[in-house]
PDB file of C-alpha atoms in Angstrom:
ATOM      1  CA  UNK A   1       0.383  -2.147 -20.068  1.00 40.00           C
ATOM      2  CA  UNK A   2       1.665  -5.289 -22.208  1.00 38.00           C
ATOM      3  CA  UNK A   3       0.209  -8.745 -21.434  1.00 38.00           C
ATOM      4  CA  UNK A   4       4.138  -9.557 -19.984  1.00 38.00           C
ATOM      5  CA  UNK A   5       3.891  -6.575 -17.564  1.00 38.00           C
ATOM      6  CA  UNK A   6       3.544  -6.723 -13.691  1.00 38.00           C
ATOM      7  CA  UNK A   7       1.957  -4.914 -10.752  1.00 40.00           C
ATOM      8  CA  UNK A   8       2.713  -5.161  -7.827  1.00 39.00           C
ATOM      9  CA  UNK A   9       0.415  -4.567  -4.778  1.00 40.00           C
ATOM     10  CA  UNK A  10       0.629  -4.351  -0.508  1.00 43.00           C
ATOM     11  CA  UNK A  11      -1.729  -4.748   2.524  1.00 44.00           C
ATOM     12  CA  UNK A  12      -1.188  -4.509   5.658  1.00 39.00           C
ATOM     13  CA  UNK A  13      -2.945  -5.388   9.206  1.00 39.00           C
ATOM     14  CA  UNK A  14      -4.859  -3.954  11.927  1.00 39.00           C
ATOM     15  CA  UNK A  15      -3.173  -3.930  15.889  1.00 37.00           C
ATOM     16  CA  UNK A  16      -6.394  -5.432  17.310  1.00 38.00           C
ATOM     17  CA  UNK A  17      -7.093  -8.538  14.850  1.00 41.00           C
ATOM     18  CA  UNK A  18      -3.387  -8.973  14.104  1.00 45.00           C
ATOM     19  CA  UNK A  19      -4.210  -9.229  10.136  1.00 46.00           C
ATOM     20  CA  UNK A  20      -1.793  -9.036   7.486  1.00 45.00           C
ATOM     21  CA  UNK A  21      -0.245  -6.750   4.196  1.00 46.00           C
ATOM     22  CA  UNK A  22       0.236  -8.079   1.085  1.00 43.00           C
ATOM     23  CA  UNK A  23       1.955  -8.153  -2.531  1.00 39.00           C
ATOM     24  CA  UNK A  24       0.478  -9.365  -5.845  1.00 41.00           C
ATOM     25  CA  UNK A  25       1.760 -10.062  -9.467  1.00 43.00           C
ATOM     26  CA  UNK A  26      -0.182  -9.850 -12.503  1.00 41.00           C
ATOM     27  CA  UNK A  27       0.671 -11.477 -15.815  1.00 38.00           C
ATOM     28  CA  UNK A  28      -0.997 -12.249 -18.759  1.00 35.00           C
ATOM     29  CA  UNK A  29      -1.677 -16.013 -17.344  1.00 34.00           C
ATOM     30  CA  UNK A  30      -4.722 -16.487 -15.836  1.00 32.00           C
ATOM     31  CA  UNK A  31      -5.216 -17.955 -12.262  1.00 34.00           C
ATOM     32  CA  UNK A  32      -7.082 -20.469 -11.360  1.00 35.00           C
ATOM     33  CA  UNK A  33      -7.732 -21.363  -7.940  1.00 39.00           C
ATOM     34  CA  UNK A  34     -10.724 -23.052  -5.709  1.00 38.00           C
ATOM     35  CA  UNK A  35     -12.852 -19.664  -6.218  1.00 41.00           C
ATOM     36  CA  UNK A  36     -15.772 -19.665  -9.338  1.00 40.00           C
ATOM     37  CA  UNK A  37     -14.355 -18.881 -12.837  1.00 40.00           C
ATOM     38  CA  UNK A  38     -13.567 -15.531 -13.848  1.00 43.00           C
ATOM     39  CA  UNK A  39     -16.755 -13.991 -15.476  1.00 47.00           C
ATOM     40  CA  UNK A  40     -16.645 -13.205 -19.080  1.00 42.00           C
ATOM     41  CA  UNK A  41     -16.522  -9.663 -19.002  1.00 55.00           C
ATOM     42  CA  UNK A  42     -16.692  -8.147 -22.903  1.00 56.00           C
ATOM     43  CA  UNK A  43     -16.807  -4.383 -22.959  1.00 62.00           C
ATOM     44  CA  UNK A  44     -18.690  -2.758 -25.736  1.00 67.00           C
ATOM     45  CA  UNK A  45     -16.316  -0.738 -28.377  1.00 66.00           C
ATOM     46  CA  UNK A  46     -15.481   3.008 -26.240  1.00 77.00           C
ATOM     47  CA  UNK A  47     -14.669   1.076 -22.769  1.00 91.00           C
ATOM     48  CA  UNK A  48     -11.560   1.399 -21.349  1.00 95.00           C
ATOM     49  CA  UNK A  49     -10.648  -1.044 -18.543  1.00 96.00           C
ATOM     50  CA  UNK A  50      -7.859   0.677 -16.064  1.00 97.00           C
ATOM     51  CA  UNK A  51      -6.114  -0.943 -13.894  1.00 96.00           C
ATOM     52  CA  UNK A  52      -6.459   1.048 -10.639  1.00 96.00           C
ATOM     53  CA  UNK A  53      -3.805   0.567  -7.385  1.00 95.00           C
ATOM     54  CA  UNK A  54      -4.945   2.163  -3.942  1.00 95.00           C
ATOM     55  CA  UNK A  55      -3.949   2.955  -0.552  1.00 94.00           C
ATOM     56  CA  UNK A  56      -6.404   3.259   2.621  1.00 93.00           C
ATOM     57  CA  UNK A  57      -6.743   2.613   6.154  1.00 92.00           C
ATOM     58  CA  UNK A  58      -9.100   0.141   6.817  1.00 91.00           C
ATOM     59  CA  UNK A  59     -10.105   0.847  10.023  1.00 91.00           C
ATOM     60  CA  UNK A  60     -12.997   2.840   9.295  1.00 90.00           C
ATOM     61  CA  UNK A  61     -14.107   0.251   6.332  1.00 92.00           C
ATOM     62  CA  UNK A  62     -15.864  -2.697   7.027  1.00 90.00           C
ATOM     63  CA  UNK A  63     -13.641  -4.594   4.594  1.00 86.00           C
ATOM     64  CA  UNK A  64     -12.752  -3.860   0.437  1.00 88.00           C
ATOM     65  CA  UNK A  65     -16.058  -5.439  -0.970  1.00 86.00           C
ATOM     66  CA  UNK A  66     -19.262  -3.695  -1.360  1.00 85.00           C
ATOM     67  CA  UNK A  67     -21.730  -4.566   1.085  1.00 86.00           C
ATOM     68  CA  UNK A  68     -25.174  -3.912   2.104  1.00 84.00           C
ATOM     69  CA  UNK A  69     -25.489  -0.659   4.560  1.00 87.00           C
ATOM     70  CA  UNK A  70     -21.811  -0.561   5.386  1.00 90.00           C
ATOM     71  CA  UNK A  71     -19.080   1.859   3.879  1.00 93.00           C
ATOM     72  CA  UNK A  72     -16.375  -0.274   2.102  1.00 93.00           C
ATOM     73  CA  UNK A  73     -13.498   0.564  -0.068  1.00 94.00           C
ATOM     74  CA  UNK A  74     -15.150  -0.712  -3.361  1.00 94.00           C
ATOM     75  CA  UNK A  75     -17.623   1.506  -2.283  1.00 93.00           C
ATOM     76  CA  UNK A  76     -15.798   4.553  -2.128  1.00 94.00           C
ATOM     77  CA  UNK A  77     -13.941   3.881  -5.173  1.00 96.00           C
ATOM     78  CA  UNK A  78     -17.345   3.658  -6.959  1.00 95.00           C
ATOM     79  CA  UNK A  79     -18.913   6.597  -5.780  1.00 94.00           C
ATOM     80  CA  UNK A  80     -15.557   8.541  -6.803  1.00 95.00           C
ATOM     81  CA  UNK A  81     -15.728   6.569 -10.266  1.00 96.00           C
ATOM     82  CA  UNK A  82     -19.340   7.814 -10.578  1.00 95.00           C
ATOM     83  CA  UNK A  83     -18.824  11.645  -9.974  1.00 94.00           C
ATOM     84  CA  UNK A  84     -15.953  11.663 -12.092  1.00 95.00           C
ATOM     85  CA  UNK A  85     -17.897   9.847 -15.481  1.00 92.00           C
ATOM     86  CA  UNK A  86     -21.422  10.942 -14.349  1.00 90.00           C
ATOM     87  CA  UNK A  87     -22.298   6.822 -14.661  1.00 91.00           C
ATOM     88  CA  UNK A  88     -22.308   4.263 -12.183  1.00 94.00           C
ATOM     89  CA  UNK A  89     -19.160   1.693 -12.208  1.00 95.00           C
ATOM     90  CA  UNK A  90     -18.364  -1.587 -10.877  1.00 94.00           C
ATOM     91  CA  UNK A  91     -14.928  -2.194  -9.396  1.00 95.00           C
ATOM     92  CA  UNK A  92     -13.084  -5.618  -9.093  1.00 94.00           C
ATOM     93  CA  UNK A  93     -10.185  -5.985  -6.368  1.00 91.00           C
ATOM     94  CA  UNK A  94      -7.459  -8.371  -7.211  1.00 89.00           C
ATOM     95  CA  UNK A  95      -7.596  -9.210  -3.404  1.00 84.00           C
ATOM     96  CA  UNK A  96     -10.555  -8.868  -0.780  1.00 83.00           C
ATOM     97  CA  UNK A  97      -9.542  -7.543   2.878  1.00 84.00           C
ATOM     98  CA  UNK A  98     -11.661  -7.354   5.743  1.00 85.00           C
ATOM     99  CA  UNK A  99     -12.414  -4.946   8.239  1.00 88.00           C
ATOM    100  CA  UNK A 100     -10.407  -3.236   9.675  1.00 87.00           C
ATOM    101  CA  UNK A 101      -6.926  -4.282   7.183  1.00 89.00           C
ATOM    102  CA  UNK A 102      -4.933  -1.469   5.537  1.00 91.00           C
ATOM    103  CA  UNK A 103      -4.074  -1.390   1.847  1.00 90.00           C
ATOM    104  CA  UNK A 104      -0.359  -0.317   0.800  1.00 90.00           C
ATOM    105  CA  UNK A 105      -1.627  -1.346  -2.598  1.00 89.00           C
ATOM    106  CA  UNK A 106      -4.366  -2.999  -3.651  1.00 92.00           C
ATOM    107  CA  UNK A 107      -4.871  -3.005  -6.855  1.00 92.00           C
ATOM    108  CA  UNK A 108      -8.436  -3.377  -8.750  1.00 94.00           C
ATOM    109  CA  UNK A 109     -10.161  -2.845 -12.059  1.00 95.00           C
ATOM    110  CA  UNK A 110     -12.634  -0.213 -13.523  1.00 96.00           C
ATOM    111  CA  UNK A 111     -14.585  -0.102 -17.068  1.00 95.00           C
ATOM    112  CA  UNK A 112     -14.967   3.087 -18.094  1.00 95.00           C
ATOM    113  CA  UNK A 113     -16.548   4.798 -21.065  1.00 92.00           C
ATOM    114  CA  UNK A 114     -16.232   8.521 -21.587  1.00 92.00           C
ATOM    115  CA  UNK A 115     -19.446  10.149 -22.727  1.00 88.00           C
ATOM    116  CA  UNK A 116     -19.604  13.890 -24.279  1.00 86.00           C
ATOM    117  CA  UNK A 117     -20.988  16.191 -21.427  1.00 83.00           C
ATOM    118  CA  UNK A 118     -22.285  18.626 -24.305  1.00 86.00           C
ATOM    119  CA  UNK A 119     -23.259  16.189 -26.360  1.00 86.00           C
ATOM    120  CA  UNK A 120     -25.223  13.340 -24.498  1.00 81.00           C
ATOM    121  CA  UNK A 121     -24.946   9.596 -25.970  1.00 82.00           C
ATOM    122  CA  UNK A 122     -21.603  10.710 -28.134  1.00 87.00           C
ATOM    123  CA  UNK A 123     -18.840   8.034 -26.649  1.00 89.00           C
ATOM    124  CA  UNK A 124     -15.297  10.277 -26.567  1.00 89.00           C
ATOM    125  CA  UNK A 125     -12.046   8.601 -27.024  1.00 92.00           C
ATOM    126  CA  UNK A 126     -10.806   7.130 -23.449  1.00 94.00           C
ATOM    127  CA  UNK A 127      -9.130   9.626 -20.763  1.00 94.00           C
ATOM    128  CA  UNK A 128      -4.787   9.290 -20.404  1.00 96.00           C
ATOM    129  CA  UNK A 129      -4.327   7.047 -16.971  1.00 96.00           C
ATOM    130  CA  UNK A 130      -2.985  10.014 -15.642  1.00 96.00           C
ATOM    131  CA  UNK A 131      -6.417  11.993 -15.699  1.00 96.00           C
ATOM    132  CA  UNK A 132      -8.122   9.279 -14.225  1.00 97.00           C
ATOM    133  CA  UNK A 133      -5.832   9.308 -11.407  1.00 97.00           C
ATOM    134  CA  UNK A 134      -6.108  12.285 -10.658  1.00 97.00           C
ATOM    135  CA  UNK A 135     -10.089  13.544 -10.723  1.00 96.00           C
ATOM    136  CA  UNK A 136     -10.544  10.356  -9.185  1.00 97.00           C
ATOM    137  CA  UNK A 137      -7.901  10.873  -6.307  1.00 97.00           C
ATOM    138  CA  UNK A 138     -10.393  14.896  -5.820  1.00 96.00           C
ATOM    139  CA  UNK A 139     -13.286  13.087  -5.146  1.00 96.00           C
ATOM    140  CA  UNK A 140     -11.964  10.413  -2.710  1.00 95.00           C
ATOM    141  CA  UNK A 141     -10.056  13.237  -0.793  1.00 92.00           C
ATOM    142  CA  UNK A 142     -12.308  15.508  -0.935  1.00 87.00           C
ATOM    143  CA  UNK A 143     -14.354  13.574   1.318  1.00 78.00           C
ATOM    144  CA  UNK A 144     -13.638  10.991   3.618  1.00 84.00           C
ATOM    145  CA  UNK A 145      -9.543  11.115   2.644  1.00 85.00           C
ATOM    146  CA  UNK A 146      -8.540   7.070   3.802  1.00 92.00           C
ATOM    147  CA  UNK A 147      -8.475   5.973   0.135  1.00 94.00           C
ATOM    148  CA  UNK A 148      -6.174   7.502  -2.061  1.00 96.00           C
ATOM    149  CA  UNK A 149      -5.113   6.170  -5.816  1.00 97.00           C
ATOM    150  CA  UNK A 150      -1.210   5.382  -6.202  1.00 96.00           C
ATOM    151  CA  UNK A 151      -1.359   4.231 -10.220  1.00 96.00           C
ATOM    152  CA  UNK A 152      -3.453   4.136 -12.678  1.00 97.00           C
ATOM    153  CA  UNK A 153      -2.723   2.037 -15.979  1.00 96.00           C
ATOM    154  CA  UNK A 154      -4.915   1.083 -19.014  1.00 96.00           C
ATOM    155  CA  UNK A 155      -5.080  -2.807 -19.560  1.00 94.00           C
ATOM    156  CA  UNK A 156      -6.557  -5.024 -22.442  1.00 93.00           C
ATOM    157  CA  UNK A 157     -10.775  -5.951 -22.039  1.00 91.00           C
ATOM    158  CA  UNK A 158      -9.729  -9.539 -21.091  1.00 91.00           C
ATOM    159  CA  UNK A 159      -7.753  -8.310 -18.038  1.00 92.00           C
ATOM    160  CA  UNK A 160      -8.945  -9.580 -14.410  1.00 93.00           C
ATOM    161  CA  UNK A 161      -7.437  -8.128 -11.339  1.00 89.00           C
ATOM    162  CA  UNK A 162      -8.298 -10.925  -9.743  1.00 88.00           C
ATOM    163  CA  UNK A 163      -8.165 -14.137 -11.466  1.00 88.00           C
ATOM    164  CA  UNK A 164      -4.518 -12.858 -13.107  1.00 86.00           C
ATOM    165  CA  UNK A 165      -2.878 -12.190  -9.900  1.00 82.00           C
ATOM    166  CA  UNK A 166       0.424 -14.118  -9.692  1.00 83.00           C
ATOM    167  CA  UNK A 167       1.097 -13.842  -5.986  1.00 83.00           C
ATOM    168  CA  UNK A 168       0.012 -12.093  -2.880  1.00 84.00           C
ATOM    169  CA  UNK A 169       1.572 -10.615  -0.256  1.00 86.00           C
ATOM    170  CA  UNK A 170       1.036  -9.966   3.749  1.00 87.00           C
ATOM    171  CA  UNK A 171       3.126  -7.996   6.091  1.00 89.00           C
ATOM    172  CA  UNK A 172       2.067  -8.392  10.091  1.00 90.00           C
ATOM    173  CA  UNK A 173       4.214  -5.742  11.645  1.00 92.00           C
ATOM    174  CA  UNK A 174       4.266  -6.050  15.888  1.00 93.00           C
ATOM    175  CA  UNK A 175       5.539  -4.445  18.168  1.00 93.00           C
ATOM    176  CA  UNK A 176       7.195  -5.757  21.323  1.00 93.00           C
ATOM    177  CA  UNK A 177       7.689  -3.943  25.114  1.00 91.00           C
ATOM    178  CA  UNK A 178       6.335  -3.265  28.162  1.00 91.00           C
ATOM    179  CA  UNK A 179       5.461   0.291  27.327  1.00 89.00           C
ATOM    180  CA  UNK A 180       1.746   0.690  26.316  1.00 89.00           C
ATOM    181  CA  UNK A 181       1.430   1.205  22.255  1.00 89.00           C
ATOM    182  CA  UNK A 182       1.922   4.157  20.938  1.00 88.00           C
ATOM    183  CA  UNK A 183      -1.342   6.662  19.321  1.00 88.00           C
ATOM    184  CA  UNK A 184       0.647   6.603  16.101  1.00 87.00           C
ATOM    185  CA  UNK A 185       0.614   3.000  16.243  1.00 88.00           C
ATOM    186  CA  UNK A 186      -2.933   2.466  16.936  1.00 87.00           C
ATOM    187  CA  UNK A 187      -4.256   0.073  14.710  1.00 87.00           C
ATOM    188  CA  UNK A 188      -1.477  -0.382  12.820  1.00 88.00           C
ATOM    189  CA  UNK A 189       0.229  -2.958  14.861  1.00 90.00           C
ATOM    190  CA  UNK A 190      -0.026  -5.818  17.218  1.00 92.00           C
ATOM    191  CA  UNK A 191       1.663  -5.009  20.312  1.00 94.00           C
ATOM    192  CA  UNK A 192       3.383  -7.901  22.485  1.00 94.00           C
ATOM    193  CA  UNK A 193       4.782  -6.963  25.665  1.00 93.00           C
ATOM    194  CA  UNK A 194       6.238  -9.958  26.327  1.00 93.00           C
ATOM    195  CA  UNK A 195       9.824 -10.471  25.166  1.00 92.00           C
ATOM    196  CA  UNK A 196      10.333 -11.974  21.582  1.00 93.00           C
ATOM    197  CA  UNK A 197      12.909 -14.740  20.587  1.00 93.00           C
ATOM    198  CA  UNK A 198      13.071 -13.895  16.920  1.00 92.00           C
ATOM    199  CA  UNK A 199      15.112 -17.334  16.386  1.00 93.00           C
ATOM    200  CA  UNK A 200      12.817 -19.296  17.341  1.00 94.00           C
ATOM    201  CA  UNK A 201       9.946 -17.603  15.231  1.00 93.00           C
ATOM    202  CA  UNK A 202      12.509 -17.828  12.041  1.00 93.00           C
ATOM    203  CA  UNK A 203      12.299 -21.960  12.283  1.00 93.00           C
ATOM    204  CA  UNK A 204       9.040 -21.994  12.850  1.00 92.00           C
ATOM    205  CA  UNK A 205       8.643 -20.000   9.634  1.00 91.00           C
ATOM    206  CA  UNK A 206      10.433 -22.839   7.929  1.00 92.00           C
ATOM    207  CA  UNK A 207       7.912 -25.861   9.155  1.00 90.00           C
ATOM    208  CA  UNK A 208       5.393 -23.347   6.810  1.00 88.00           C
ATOM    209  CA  UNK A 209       6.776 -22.838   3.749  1.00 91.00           C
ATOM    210  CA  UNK A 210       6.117 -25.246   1.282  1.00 89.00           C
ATOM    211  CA  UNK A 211       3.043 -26.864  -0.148  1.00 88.00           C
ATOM    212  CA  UNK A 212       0.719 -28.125   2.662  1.00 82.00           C
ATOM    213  CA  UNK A 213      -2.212 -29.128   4.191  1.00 79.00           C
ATOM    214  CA  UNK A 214      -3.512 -25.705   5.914  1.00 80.00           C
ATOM    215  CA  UNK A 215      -6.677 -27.582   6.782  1.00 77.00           C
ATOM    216  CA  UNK A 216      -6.144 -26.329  10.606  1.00 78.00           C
ATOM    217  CA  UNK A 217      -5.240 -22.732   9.387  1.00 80.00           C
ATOM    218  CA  UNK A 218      -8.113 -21.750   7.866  1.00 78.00           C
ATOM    219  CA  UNK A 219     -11.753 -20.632   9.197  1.00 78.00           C
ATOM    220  CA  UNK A 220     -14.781 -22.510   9.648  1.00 77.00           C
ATOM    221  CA  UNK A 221     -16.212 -20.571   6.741  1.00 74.00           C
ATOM    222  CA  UNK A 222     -13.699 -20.865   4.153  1.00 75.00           C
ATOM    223  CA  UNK A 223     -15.319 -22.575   0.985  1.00 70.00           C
ATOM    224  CA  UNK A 224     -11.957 -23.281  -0.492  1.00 74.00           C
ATOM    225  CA  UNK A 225     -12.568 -26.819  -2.693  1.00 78.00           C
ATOM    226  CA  UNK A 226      -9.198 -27.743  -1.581  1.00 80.00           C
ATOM    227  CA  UNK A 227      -7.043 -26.768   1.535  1.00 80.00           C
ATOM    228  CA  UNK A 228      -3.956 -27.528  -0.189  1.00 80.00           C
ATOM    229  CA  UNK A 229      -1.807 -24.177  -0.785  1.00 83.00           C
ATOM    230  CA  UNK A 230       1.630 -23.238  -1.026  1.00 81.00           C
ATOM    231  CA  UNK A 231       3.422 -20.554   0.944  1.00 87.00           C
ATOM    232  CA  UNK A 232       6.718 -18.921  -1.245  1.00 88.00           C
ATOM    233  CA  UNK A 233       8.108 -17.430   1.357  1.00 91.00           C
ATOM    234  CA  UNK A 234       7.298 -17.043   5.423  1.00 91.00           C
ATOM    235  CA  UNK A 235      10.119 -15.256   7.281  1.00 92.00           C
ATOM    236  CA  UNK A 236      10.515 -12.754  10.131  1.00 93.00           C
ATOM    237  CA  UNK A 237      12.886  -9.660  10.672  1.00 92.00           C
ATOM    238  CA  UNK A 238      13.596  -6.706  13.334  1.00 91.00           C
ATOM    239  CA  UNK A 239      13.220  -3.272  11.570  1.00 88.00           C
ATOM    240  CA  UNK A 240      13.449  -0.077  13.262  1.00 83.00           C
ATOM    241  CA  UNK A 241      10.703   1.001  15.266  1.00 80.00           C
ATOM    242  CA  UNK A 242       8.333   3.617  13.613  1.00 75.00           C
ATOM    243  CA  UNK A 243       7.763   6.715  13.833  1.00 73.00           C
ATOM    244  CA  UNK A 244      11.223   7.351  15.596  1.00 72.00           C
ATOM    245  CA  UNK A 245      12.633  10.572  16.127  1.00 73.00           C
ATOM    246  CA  UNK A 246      16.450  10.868  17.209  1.00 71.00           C
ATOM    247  CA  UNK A 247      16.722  12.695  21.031  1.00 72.00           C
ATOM    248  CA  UNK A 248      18.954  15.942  21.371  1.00 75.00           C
ATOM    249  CA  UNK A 249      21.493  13.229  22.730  1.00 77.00           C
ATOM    250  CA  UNK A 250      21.378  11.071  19.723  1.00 74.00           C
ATOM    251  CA  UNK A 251      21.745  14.179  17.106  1.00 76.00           C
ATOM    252  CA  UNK A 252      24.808  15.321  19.300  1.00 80.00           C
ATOM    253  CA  UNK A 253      26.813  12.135  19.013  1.00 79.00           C
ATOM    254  CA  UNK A 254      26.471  11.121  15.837  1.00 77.00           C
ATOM    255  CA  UNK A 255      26.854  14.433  14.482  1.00 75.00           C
ATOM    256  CA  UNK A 256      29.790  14.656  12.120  1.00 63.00           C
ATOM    257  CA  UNK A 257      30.188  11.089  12.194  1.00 65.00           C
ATOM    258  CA  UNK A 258      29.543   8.006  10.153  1.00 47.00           C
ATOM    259  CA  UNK A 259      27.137   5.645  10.671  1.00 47.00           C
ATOM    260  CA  UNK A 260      28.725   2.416  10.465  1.00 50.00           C
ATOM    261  CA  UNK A 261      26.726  -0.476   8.632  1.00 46.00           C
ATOM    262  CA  UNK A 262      26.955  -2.894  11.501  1.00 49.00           C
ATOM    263  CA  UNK A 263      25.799  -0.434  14.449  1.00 53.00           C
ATOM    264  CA  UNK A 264      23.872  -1.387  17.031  1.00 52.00           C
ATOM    265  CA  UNK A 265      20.564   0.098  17.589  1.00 53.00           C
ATOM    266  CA  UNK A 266      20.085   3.096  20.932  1.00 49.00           C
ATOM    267  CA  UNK A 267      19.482   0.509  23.742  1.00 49.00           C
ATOM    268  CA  UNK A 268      15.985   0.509  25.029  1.00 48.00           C
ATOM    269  CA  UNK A 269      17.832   0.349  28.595  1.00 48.00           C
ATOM    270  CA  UNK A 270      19.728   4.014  28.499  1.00 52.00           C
ATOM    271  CA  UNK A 271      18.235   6.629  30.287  1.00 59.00           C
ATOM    272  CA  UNK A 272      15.664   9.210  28.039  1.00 60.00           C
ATOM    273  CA  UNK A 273      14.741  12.133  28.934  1.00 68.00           C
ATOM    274  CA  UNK A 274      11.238  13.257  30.475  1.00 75.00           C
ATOM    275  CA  UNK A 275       8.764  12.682  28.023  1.00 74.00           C
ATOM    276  CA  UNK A 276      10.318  11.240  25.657  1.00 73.00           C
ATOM    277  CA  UNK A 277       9.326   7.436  24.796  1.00 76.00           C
ATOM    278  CA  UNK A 278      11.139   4.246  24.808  1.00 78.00           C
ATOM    279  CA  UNK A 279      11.650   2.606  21.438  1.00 81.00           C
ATOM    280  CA  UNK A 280       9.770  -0.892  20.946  1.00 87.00           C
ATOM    281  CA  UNK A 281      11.179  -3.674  19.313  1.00 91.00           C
ATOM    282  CA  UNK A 282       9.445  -4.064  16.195  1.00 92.00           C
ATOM    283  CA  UNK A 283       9.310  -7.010  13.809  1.00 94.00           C
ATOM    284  CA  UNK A 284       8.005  -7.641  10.584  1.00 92.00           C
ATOM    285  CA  UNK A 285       6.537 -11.137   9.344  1.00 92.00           C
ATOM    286  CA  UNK A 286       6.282 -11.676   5.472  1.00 91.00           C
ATOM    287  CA  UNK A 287       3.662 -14.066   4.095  1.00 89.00           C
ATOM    288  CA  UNK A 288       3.884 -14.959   0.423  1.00 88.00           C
ATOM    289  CA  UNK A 289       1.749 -17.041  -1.625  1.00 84.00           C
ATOM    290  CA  UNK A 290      -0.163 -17.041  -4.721  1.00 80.00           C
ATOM    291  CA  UNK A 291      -3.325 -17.620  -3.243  1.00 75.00           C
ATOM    292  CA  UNK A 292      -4.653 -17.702   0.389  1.00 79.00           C
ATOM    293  CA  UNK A 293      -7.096 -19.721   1.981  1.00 71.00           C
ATOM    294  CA  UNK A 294      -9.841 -17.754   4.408  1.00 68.00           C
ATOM    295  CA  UNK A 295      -8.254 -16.459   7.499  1.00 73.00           C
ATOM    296  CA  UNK A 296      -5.004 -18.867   6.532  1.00 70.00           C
ATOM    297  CA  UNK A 297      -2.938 -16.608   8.490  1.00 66.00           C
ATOM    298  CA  UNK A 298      -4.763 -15.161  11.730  1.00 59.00           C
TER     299      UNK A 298
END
């Protein structure tokens, strides 16, 4: 990957602490923000450093960095690292999540130096991306399963996952009815059953965007030098509700016809048959920023 190139990552929330999913950048300009420098990390010759983009549900991790007596996704991704090279790693997230959040792509970084099984202390030439993604994808399945590797892509020595991220990006998805959340849903959304007016949450999306104060967004524990941020973008839109399946009904009347672009959505009012559940509104709110403070947005 060229110093111009750019990743792109997602993470997503939990139903029960209404957290958010996100998307970063990374360029070949560093960031700086309120957090400590980025370490000077120098690899000796016979190191590759990959850039490493995962997947997982959080709700069985108490959060993406390693910790003390808990099982967290840098965790996992370590002990995969480590039966794959037969060494112990350390992995660096571009973004850290707490417990509990789910990853559509989070994206990290992993030294690695290739060592001759048959030959002890001989340093091989580095392993294709594509090799890494894979034996590392065996061991993380072939246990627990909630992490899984999307991309793998080898990077210069001087790359941080971190400190080069351009932006970041949250999606809150919720969910909003009177009908009790779905199992599928579980965890993966915060239900409201109260009625939404998705106008009125649009402008209030506007009075965020910007560069602001976010003194009174953050948590007491944030140690942010400065509370100043700006937020790219803030917005909120109805999608269709997930997972969705079309009744017997449905399939018969818009069988051999076209959809057109402007129709409206099966009315949560019209009579389903037994068993089958009525559709939730569901929304989508998009937080975008290059940097976050602690617990800026729940």
């Amino acid at each position: 990957m060229t110093e111009n190139q750019k990743h792109g990552l997602e993470l997503s929330i939990d139903s029960s602490s209404q957290r958010p999913l996100k998307i970063g950048k990374t360029t070949d300009q560093v960031f700086h923000g309120d957090e400590e420098e980025a370490e000077t990390m120098n690899p000796k010759p016979g190191i590759q450093r990959y850039l490493v983009a995962v997947e997982y549900i959080g709700t069985r991790f108490s959060g993406s960095q390693q910790q003390p007596n808990c099982r967290t996704v840098v965790g996992a991704l370590e002990e995969a690292f480590q039966k794959f090279i037969g060494q112990p790693v350390s992995v660096f997230c571009s973004s850290r999540t707490d417990a509990g959040v789910h990853a559509l792509s989070n994206v990290c970084h992993v030294d690695v130096e290739r060592i001759s099984k048959r030959k002890p202390g001989e340093v091989l030439p580095p392993h294709e991306p594509g090799v890494v993604h894979k034996a590392v994808n065996h061991f993380l399945q072939k246990h627990e399963g909630d992490v899984t590797v999307v991309d793998v892509r080898s990077v210069p020595n001087d790359f941080h996952a971190r400190y080069k991220a351009q932006e970041r990006t949250y999606f809150y998805r919720l969910v909003s009815g009177p009908e009790a959340l779905s199992s599928f849903e579980k965890d993966r959304a915060w239900h409201v059953p109260e009625t939404l007016n998705i106008g009125a949450m649009q402008e209030a999306c506007k009075v965020l965007v910007g560069h602001h104060d976010f003194s009174s967004f953050r948590a007491a524990g944030c140690q942010a030098n400065s509370p100043i941020r700006t937020l790219d973008e803030l917005n909120v839109c109805e999608v269709a509700s997930t997972p969705y399946f079309p009744t017997s009904m449905e399939r018969k009347q818009r069988q051999g016809k076209e959809e057109s672009e402007n129709e409206e959505p099966h009315s949560e009012t019209c009579e389903v048959g037994f068993g089958i559940r009525r559709r939730h509104r569901c929304f989508v709110v998009t937080a975008r920023a290059r940097s976050f403070l602690y617990h800026q947005l729940f």
